[in-house]
Amino acid sequence: MKRVLSAAVFLPVFWVIVKKFHPGVYEILVTVTALLALRELYRLAAARGHRCHRFLGALVAVLFMASFAFAEFDIRYAIALGLIALPLASLWRGGDWGSALADIGTTFFIATFIGVLFGYLIDLRIINDLPKGDETGSDLVFLLFFVVWSSDTAAYYVGTTFGRRPLAPRVSPKKTVEGAVGGVAGALLAGFVAKAWFINRLSVIDCVILSRC
């Protein structure tokens, strides 16, 4: 029930942020969320023994996102910073060079992973030249989260109610095959709801593809 209540409260708030507020508000929200995700991944890397350059990694990730938000900002700035500053920081820190190479690679990969993927969330919002219809990038953003939240909620409730067969016990012991099927069904239903509600250009095939992503 908590997930349903959270979605019932958060979805309207998110819709207002995406549709009614200045795009900069959404971009700040995405950036803050990206930095929180970055911190979590660096924490997991530290638990595996990596000494990541967290500040430089955060800066690289922000530069990656900036290259999506601003057309005049070249993505090569982020790449150059990562390839130049991270080895220099490792030299300054000292220690075993073999471990330092692993730390550099881990830092840069996580920063790129977060920066590029969250950068696409920013890029999706600013699309304003869709080929047909009245939909905008903000509609695509809300569609994405609407489908994901619906799928996640359906997977959780179907899995906890009917789940019997583990899906990937070594990766996530509580995930079940039944929950995965429920998630696909929830995403499919969300796609059809979105088609009827706010993004009419979706075809039946589009809704099916969304349920499989």
PDB file of C-alpha atoms in Angstrom:
ATOM      1  CA  MET A   1       0.000   0.000   0.000  1.00  0.00           C
ATOM      2  CA  LYS A   2       2.897   2.365   0.732  1.00  0.00           C
ATOM      3  CA  ARG A   3       4.064   2.157  -2.873  1.00  0.00           C
ATOM      4  CA  VAL A   4       0.608   2.968  -4.194  1.00  0.00           C
ATOM      5  CA  LEU A   5       0.252   5.919  -1.818  1.00  0.00           C
ATOM      6  CA  SER A   6       3.750   7.164  -2.676  1.00  0.00           C
ATOM      7  CA  ALA A   7       2.980   7.002  -6.398  1.00  0.00           C
ATOM      8  CA  ALA A   8      -0.398   8.677  -5.858  1.00  0.00           C
ATOM      9  CA  VAL A   9       1.359  11.604  -4.175  1.00  0.00           C
ATOM     10  CA  PHE A  10       4.588  11.747  -6.133  1.00  0.00           C
ATOM     11  CA  LEU A  11       3.256  11.293  -9.671  1.00  0.00           C
ATOM     12  CA  PRO A  12       1.113  14.478  -9.626  1.00  0.00           C
ATOM     13  CA  VAL A  13       3.981  16.434  -8.063  1.00  0.00           C
ATOM     14  CA  PHE A  14       6.387  15.110 -10.682  1.00  0.00           C
ATOM     15  CA  TRP A  15       3.898  15.936 -13.457  1.00  0.00           C
ATOM     16  CA  VAL A  16       3.725  19.549 -12.258  1.00  0.00           C
ATOM     17  CA  ILE A  17       7.527  19.795 -12.119  1.00  0.00           C
ATOM     18  CA  VAL A  18       7.948  18.355 -15.606  1.00  0.00           C
ATOM     19  CA  LYS A  19       5.022  20.077 -17.328  1.00  0.00           C
ATOM     20  CA  LYS A  20       4.511  23.400 -15.553  1.00  0.00           C
ATOM     21  CA  PHE A  21       7.822  24.486 -14.072  1.00  0.00           C
ATOM     22  CA  HIS A  22      10.803  25.939 -15.891  1.00  0.00           C
ATOM     23  CA  PRO A  23      12.994  23.172 -17.388  1.00  0.00           C
ATOM     24  CA  GLY A  24      15.788  24.282 -15.068  1.00  0.00           C
ATOM     25  CA  VAL A  25      13.854  22.960 -12.067  1.00  0.00           C
ATOM     26  CA  TYR A  26      13.665  19.524 -13.654  1.00  0.00           C
ATOM     27  CA  GLU A  27      17.350  19.668 -14.568  1.00  0.00           C
ATOM     28  CA  ILE A  28      18.274  20.472 -10.962  1.00  0.00           C
ATOM     29  CA  LEU A  29      16.135  17.561  -9.770  1.00  0.00           C
ATOM     30  CA  VAL A  30      17.853  15.205 -12.211  1.00  0.00           C
ATOM     31  CA  THR A  31      21.303  16.473 -11.219  1.00  0.00           C
ATOM     32  CA  VAL A  32      20.666  16.033  -7.495  1.00  0.00           C
ATOM     33  CA  THR A  33      19.297  12.537  -8.086  1.00  0.00           C
ATOM     34  CA  ALA A  34      22.308  11.693 -10.247  1.00  0.00           C
ATOM     35  CA  LEU A  35      24.725  12.818  -7.540  1.00  0.00           C
ATOM     36  CA  LEU A  36      22.904  10.688  -4.968  1.00  0.00           C
ATOM     37  CA  ALA A  37      23.133   7.691  -7.307  1.00  0.00           C
ATOM     38  CA  LEU A  38      26.804   8.458  -7.889  1.00  0.00           C
ATOM     39  CA  ARG A  39      27.466   8.526  -4.149  1.00  0.00           C
ATOM     40  CA  GLU A  40      25.748   5.173  -3.725  1.00  0.00           C
ATOM     41  CA  LEU A  41      27.779   3.519  -6.478  1.00  0.00           C
ATOM     42  CA  TYR A  42      31.019   4.928  -5.095  1.00  0.00           C
ATOM     43  CA  ARG A  43      30.016   3.610  -1.677  1.00  0.00           C
ATOM     44  CA  LEU A  44      29.524   0.143  -3.176  1.00  0.00           C
ATOM     45  CA  ALA A  45      32.877   0.416  -4.942  1.00  0.00           C
ATOM     46  CA  ALA A  46      34.554   1.378  -1.661  1.00  0.00           C
ATOM     47  CA  ALA A  47      33.069  -1.725  -0.048  1.00  0.00           C
ATOM     48  CA  ARG A  48      34.918  -3.726  -2.731  1.00  0.00           C
ATOM     49  CA  GLY A  49      38.196  -2.049  -1.843  1.00  0.00           C
ATOM     50  CA  HIS A  50      38.343   0.722  -4.467  1.00  0.00           C
ATOM     51  CA  ARG A  51      39.531   4.183  -3.462  1.00  0.00           C
ATOM     52  CA  CYS A  52      37.526   6.237  -5.930  1.00  0.00           C
ATOM     53  CA  HIS A  53      38.169   9.921  -6.577  1.00  0.00           C
ATOM     54  CA  ARG A  54      34.679  10.951  -5.589  1.00  0.00           C
ATOM     55  CA  PHE A  55      34.910  14.707  -6.092  1.00  0.00           C
ATOM     56  CA  LEU A  56      36.502  14.435  -9.531  1.00  0.00           C
ATOM     57  CA  GLY A  57      34.044  11.693 -10.455  1.00  0.00           C
ATOM     58  CA  ALA A  58      31.129  13.917  -9.486  1.00  0.00           C
ATOM     59  CA  LEU A  59      32.589  16.762 -11.540  1.00  0.00           C
ATOM     60  CA  VAL A  60      33.016  14.503 -14.574  1.00  0.00           C
ATOM     61  CA  ALA A  61      29.417  13.275 -14.230  1.00  0.00           C
ATOM     62  CA  VAL A  62      28.087  16.837 -13.998  1.00  0.00           C
ATOM     63  CA  LEU A  63      30.070  17.822 -17.095  1.00  0.00           C
ATOM     64  CA  PHE A  64      28.611  14.876 -18.984  1.00  0.00           C
ATOM     65  CA  MET A  65      25.108  16.018 -18.026  1.00  0.00           C
ATOM     66  CA  ALA A  66      25.938  19.610 -18.950  1.00  0.00           C
ATOM     67  CA  SER A  67      26.849  18.464 -22.459  1.00  0.00           C
ATOM     68  CA  PHE A  68      23.267  17.208 -22.839  1.00  0.00           C
ATOM     69  CA  ALA A  69      21.679  20.310 -21.312  1.00  0.00           C
ATOM     70  CA  PHE A  70      23.647  22.919 -23.287  1.00  0.00           C
ATOM     71  CA  ALA A  71      24.260  22.548 -27.006  1.00  0.00           C
ATOM     72  CA  GLU A  72      27.385  24.701 -26.858  1.00  0.00           C
ATOM     73  CA  PHE A  73      28.978  22.534 -24.170  1.00  0.00           C
ATOM     74  CA  ASP A  74      31.151  19.802 -25.704  1.00  0.00           C
ATOM     75  CA  ILE A  75      31.090  16.322 -24.194  1.00  0.00           C
ATOM     76  CA  ARG A  76      34.833  16.139 -24.794  1.00  0.00           C
ATOM     77  CA  TYR A  77      35.355  18.423 -21.791  1.00  0.00           C
ATOM     78  CA  ALA A  78      34.089  15.670 -19.497  1.00  0.00           C
ATOM     79  CA  ILE A  79      36.153  13.012 -21.247  1.00  0.00           C
ATOM     80  CA  ALA A  80      39.305  15.134 -21.118  1.00  0.00           C
ATOM     81  CA  LEU A  81      38.854  15.906 -17.437  1.00  0.00           C
ATOM     82  CA  GLY A  82      38.440  12.241 -16.629  1.00  0.00           C
ATOM     83  CA  LEU A  83      41.413  11.086 -18.683  1.00  0.00           C
ATOM     84  CA  ILE A  84      43.769  13.810 -17.452  1.00  0.00           C
ATOM     85  CA  ALA A  85      42.724  14.740 -13.920  1.00  0.00           C
ATOM     86  CA  LEU A  86      42.080  11.248 -12.564  1.00  0.00           C
ATOM     87  CA  PRO A  87      45.589   9.871 -13.293  1.00  0.00           C
ATOM     88  CA  LEU A  88      47.127  13.072 -11.896  1.00  0.00           C
ATOM     89  CA  ALA A  89      45.032  12.720  -8.747  1.00  0.00           C
ATOM     90  CA  SER A  90      46.208   9.131  -8.370  1.00  0.00           C
ATOM     91  CA  LEU A  91      49.839  10.191  -8.762  1.00  0.00           C
ATOM     92  CA  TRP A  92      49.317  12.828  -6.095  1.00  0.00           C
ATOM     93  CA  ARG A  93      47.709  10.288  -3.771  1.00  0.00           C
ATOM     94  CA  GLY A  94      50.533   7.783  -4.240  1.00  0.00           C
ATOM     95  CA  GLY A  95      50.425   4.086  -3.465  1.00  0.00           C
ATOM     96  CA  ASP A  96      50.475   0.975  -5.605  1.00  0.00           C
ATOM     97  CA  TRP A  97      50.039   1.854  -9.273  1.00  0.00           C
ATOM     98  CA  GLY A  98      48.167  -1.359 -10.062  1.00  0.00           C
ATOM     99  CA  SER A  99      45.488  -0.514  -7.515  1.00  0.00           C
ATOM    100  CA  ALA A 100      45.497   3.093  -8.712  1.00  0.00           C
ATOM    101  CA  LEU A 101      44.636   1.999 -12.263  1.00  0.00           C
ATOM    102  CA  ALA A 102      41.666   0.033 -10.944  1.00  0.00           C
ATOM    103  CA  ASP A 103      40.569   3.058  -8.911  1.00  0.00           C
ATOM    104  CA  ILE A 104      40.857   5.348 -11.947  1.00  0.00           C
ATOM    105  CA  GLY A 105      38.868   2.964 -14.134  1.00  0.00           C
ATOM    106  CA  THR A 106      36.168   2.486 -11.521  1.00  0.00           C
ATOM    107  CA  THR A 107      35.871   6.216 -10.881  1.00  0.00           C
ATOM    108  CA  PHE A 108      35.618   7.079 -14.564  1.00  0.00           C
ATOM    109  CA  PHE A 109      33.227   4.265 -15.449  1.00  0.00           C
ATOM    110  CA  ILE A 110      30.786   5.156 -12.665  1.00  0.00           C
ATOM    111  CA  ALA A 111      30.950   8.865 -13.540  1.00  0.00           C
ATOM    112  CA  THR A 112      30.323   8.093 -17.221  1.00  0.00           C
ATOM    113  CA  PHE A 113      27.553   5.601 -16.463  1.00  0.00           C
ATOM    114  CA  ILE A 114      25.654   8.061 -14.275  1.00  0.00           C
ATOM    115  CA  GLY A 115      26.483  11.216 -16.234  1.00  0.00           C
ATOM    116  CA  VAL A 116      25.468   9.891 -19.646  1.00  0.00           C
ATOM    117  CA  LEU A 117      22.303   8.072 -18.576  1.00  0.00           C
ATOM    118  CA  PHE A 118      21.020  10.952 -16.470  1.00  0.00           C
ATOM    119  CA  GLY A 119      22.128  13.303 -19.232  1.00  0.00           C
ATOM    120  CA  TYR A 120      19.683  11.577 -21.549  1.00  0.00           C
ATOM    121  CA  LEU A 121      16.917  12.309 -19.023  1.00  0.00           C
ATOM    122  CA  ILE A 122      17.770  15.985 -19.421  1.00  0.00           C
ATOM    123  CA  ASP A 123      17.999  15.685 -23.200  1.00  0.00           C
ATOM    124  CA  LEU A 124      14.620  13.963 -23.354  1.00  0.00           C
ATOM    125  CA  ARG A 125      12.949  16.863 -21.537  1.00  0.00           C
ATOM    126  CA  ILE A 126      14.168  19.554 -23.936  1.00  0.00           C
ATOM    127  CA  ILE A 127      12.982  17.843 -27.131  1.00  0.00           C
ATOM    128  CA  ASN A 128      10.587  20.194 -28.930  1.00  0.00           C
ATOM    129  CA  ASP A 129      10.658  19.033 -32.545  1.00  0.00           C
ATOM    130  CA  LEU A 130       8.693  15.799 -32.492  1.00  0.00           C
ATOM    131  CA  PRO A 131       7.508  14.896 -36.015  1.00  0.00           C
ATOM    132  CA  LYS A 132       3.772  14.878 -35.348  1.00  0.00           C
ATOM    133  CA  GLY A 133       1.177  15.561 -32.679  1.00  0.00           C
ATOM    134  CA  ASP A 134       1.175  18.021 -29.803  1.00  0.00           C
ATOM    135  CA  GLU A 135       3.376  16.018 -27.438  1.00  0.00           C
ATOM    136  CA  THR A 136       6.655  17.462 -26.206  1.00  0.00           C
ATOM    137  CA  GLY A 137       9.732  16.197 -24.435  1.00  0.00           C
ATOM    138  CA  SER A 138       8.031  16.706 -21.092  1.00  0.00           C
ATOM    139  CA  ASP A 139       5.367  14.193 -22.154  1.00  0.00           C
ATOM    140  CA  LEU A 140       8.075  11.674 -23.024  1.00  0.00           C
ATOM    141  CA  VAL A 141       9.709  12.156 -19.621  1.00  0.00           C
ATOM    142  CA  PHE A 142       6.436  11.616 -17.797  1.00  0.00           C
ATOM    143  CA  LEU A 143       5.691   8.607 -20.005  1.00  0.00           C
ATOM    144  CA  LEU A 144       9.032   7.067 -19.055  1.00  0.00           C
ATOM    145  CA  PHE A 145       8.517   7.445 -15.321  1.00  0.00           C
ATOM    146  CA  PHE A 146       4.835   6.533 -15.476  1.00  0.00           C
ATOM    147  CA  VAL A 147       5.663   3.224 -17.165  1.00  0.00           C
ATOM    148  CA  VAL A 148       8.604   2.492 -14.844  1.00  0.00           C
ATOM    149  CA  TRP A 149       6.658   3.259 -11.657  1.00  0.00           C
ATOM    150  CA  SER A 150       3.675   1.236 -12.836  1.00  0.00           C
ATOM    151  CA  SER A 151       5.895  -1.706 -13.715  1.00  0.00           C
ATOM    152  CA  ASP A 152       7.781  -1.549 -10.420  1.00  0.00           C
ATOM    153  CA  THR A 153       4.598  -1.339  -8.351  1.00  0.00           C
ATOM    154  CA  ALA A 154       2.923  -4.197 -10.219  1.00  0.00           C
ATOM    155  CA  ALA A 155       6.055  -6.351  -9.959  1.00  0.00           C
ATOM    156  CA  TYR A 156       6.259  -5.752  -6.214  1.00  0.00           C
ATOM    157  CA  TYR A 157       2.655  -6.619  -5.420  1.00  0.00           C
ATOM    158  CA  VAL A 158       2.404  -9.573  -7.787  1.00  0.00           C
ATOM    159  CA  GLY A 159       5.735 -10.883  -6.540  1.00  0.00           C
ATOM    160  CA  THR A 160       4.899 -10.586  -2.850  1.00  0.00           C
ATOM    161  CA  THR A 161       1.440 -12.107  -3.351  1.00  0.00           C
ATOM    162  CA  PHE A 162       2.065 -14.865  -5.879  1.00  0.00           C
ATOM    163  CA  GLY A 163       5.848 -15.130  -6.128  1.00  0.00           C
ATOM    164  CA  ARG A 164       7.218 -18.652  -5.767  1.00  0.00           C
ATOM    165  CA  ARG A 165      10.017 -19.176  -8.282  1.00  0.00           C
ATOM    166  CA  PRO A 166      13.230 -17.125  -7.830  1.00  0.00           C
ATOM    167  CA  LEU A 167      14.221 -15.099 -10.870  1.00  0.00           C
ATOM    168  CA  ALA A 168      17.905 -14.442 -10.127  1.00  0.00           C
ATOM    169  CA  PRO A 169      18.660 -15.606  -6.572  1.00  0.00           C
ATOM    170  CA  ARG A 170      22.353 -14.720  -6.674  1.00  0.00           C
ATOM    171  CA  VAL A 171      21.649 -11.150  -7.767  1.00  0.00           C
ATOM    172  CA  SER A 172      18.397 -10.397  -5.947  1.00  0.00           C
ATOM    173  CA  PRO A 173      17.034 -13.247  -3.796  1.00  0.00           C
ATOM    174  CA  LYS A 174      13.563 -11.710  -3.404  1.00  0.00           C
ATOM    175  CA  LYS A 175      12.857 -11.231  -7.111  1.00  0.00           C
ATOM    176  CA  THR A 176      10.542 -13.852  -8.606  1.00  0.00           C
ATOM    177  CA  VAL A 177       9.417 -14.941 -12.048  1.00  0.00           C
ATOM    178  CA  GLU A 178       5.838 -14.098 -11.115  1.00  0.00           C
ATOM    179  CA  GLY A 179       6.894 -10.598 -10.084  1.00  0.00           C
ATOM    180  CA  ALA A 180       8.690 -10.098 -13.401  1.00  0.00           C
ATOM    181  CA  VAL A 181       5.563 -11.125 -15.305  1.00  0.00           C
ATOM    182  CA  GLY A 182       3.530  -8.727 -13.174  1.00  0.00           C
ATOM    183  CA  GLY A 183       5.990  -5.951 -13.976  1.00  0.00           C
ATOM    184  CA  VAL A 184       5.625  -6.532 -17.719  1.00  0.00           C
ATOM    185  CA  ALA A 185       1.834  -6.522 -17.381  1.00  0.00           C
ATOM    186  CA  GLY A 186       1.939  -3.311 -15.336  1.00  0.00           C
ATOM    187  CA  ALA A 187       4.125  -1.593 -17.927  1.00  0.00           C
ATOM    188  CA  LEU A 188       1.829  -2.737 -20.742  1.00  0.00           C
ATOM    189  CA  LEU A 189      -1.223  -1.399 -18.930  1.00  0.00           C
ATOM    190  CA  ALA A 190       0.579   1.891 -18.232  1.00  0.00           C
ATOM    191  CA  GLY A 191       1.416   2.215 -21.924  1.00  0.00           C
ATOM    192  CA  PHE A 192      -2.235   1.893 -22.927  1.00  0.00           C
ATOM    193  CA  VAL A 193      -3.297   4.318 -20.185  1.00  0.00           C
ATOM    194  CA  ALA A 194      -0.718   6.824 -21.442  1.00  0.00           C
ATOM    195  CA  LYS A 195      -1.975   6.384 -25.012  1.00  0.00           C
ATOM    196  CA  ALA A 196      -5.522   7.190 -23.929  1.00  0.00           C
ATOM    197  CA  TRP A 197      -4.511   9.943 -21.514  1.00  0.00           C
ATOM    198  CA  PHE A 198      -1.729  12.193 -22.743  1.00  0.00           C
ATOM    199  CA  ILE A 199       0.357  10.759 -25.586  1.00  0.00           C
ATOM    200  CA  ASN A 200      -2.012   9.650 -28.324  1.00  0.00           C
ATOM    201  CA  ARG A 201       0.686   8.981 -30.900  1.00  0.00           C
ATOM    202  CA  LEU A 202       1.516   5.636 -29.243  1.00  0.00           C
ATOM    203  CA  SER A 203       0.479   2.617 -31.283  1.00  0.00           C
ATOM    204  CA  VAL A 204      -0.350  -0.815 -29.908  1.00  0.00           C
ATOM    205  CA  ILE A 205       3.129  -1.950 -30.965  1.00  0.00           C
ATOM    206  CA  ASP A 206       4.659   0.990 -29.077  1.00  0.00           C
ATOM    207  CA  CYS A 207       2.810  -0.039 -25.915  1.00  0.00           C
ATOM    208  CA  VAL A 208       4.027  -3.620 -26.277  1.00  0.00           C
ATOM    209  CA  ILE A 209       7.625  -2.467 -26.777  1.00  0.00           C
ATOM    210  CA  LEU A 210       7.395  -0.220 -23.709  1.00  0.00           C
ATOM    211  CA  SER A 211       6.304  -3.192 -21.623  1.00  0.00           C
ATOM    212  CA  ARG A 212       9.437  -5.105 -22.650  1.00  0.00           C
ATOM    213  CA  CYS A 213      11.956  -2.333 -21.928  1.00  0.00           C
TER     214      CYS A 213
END
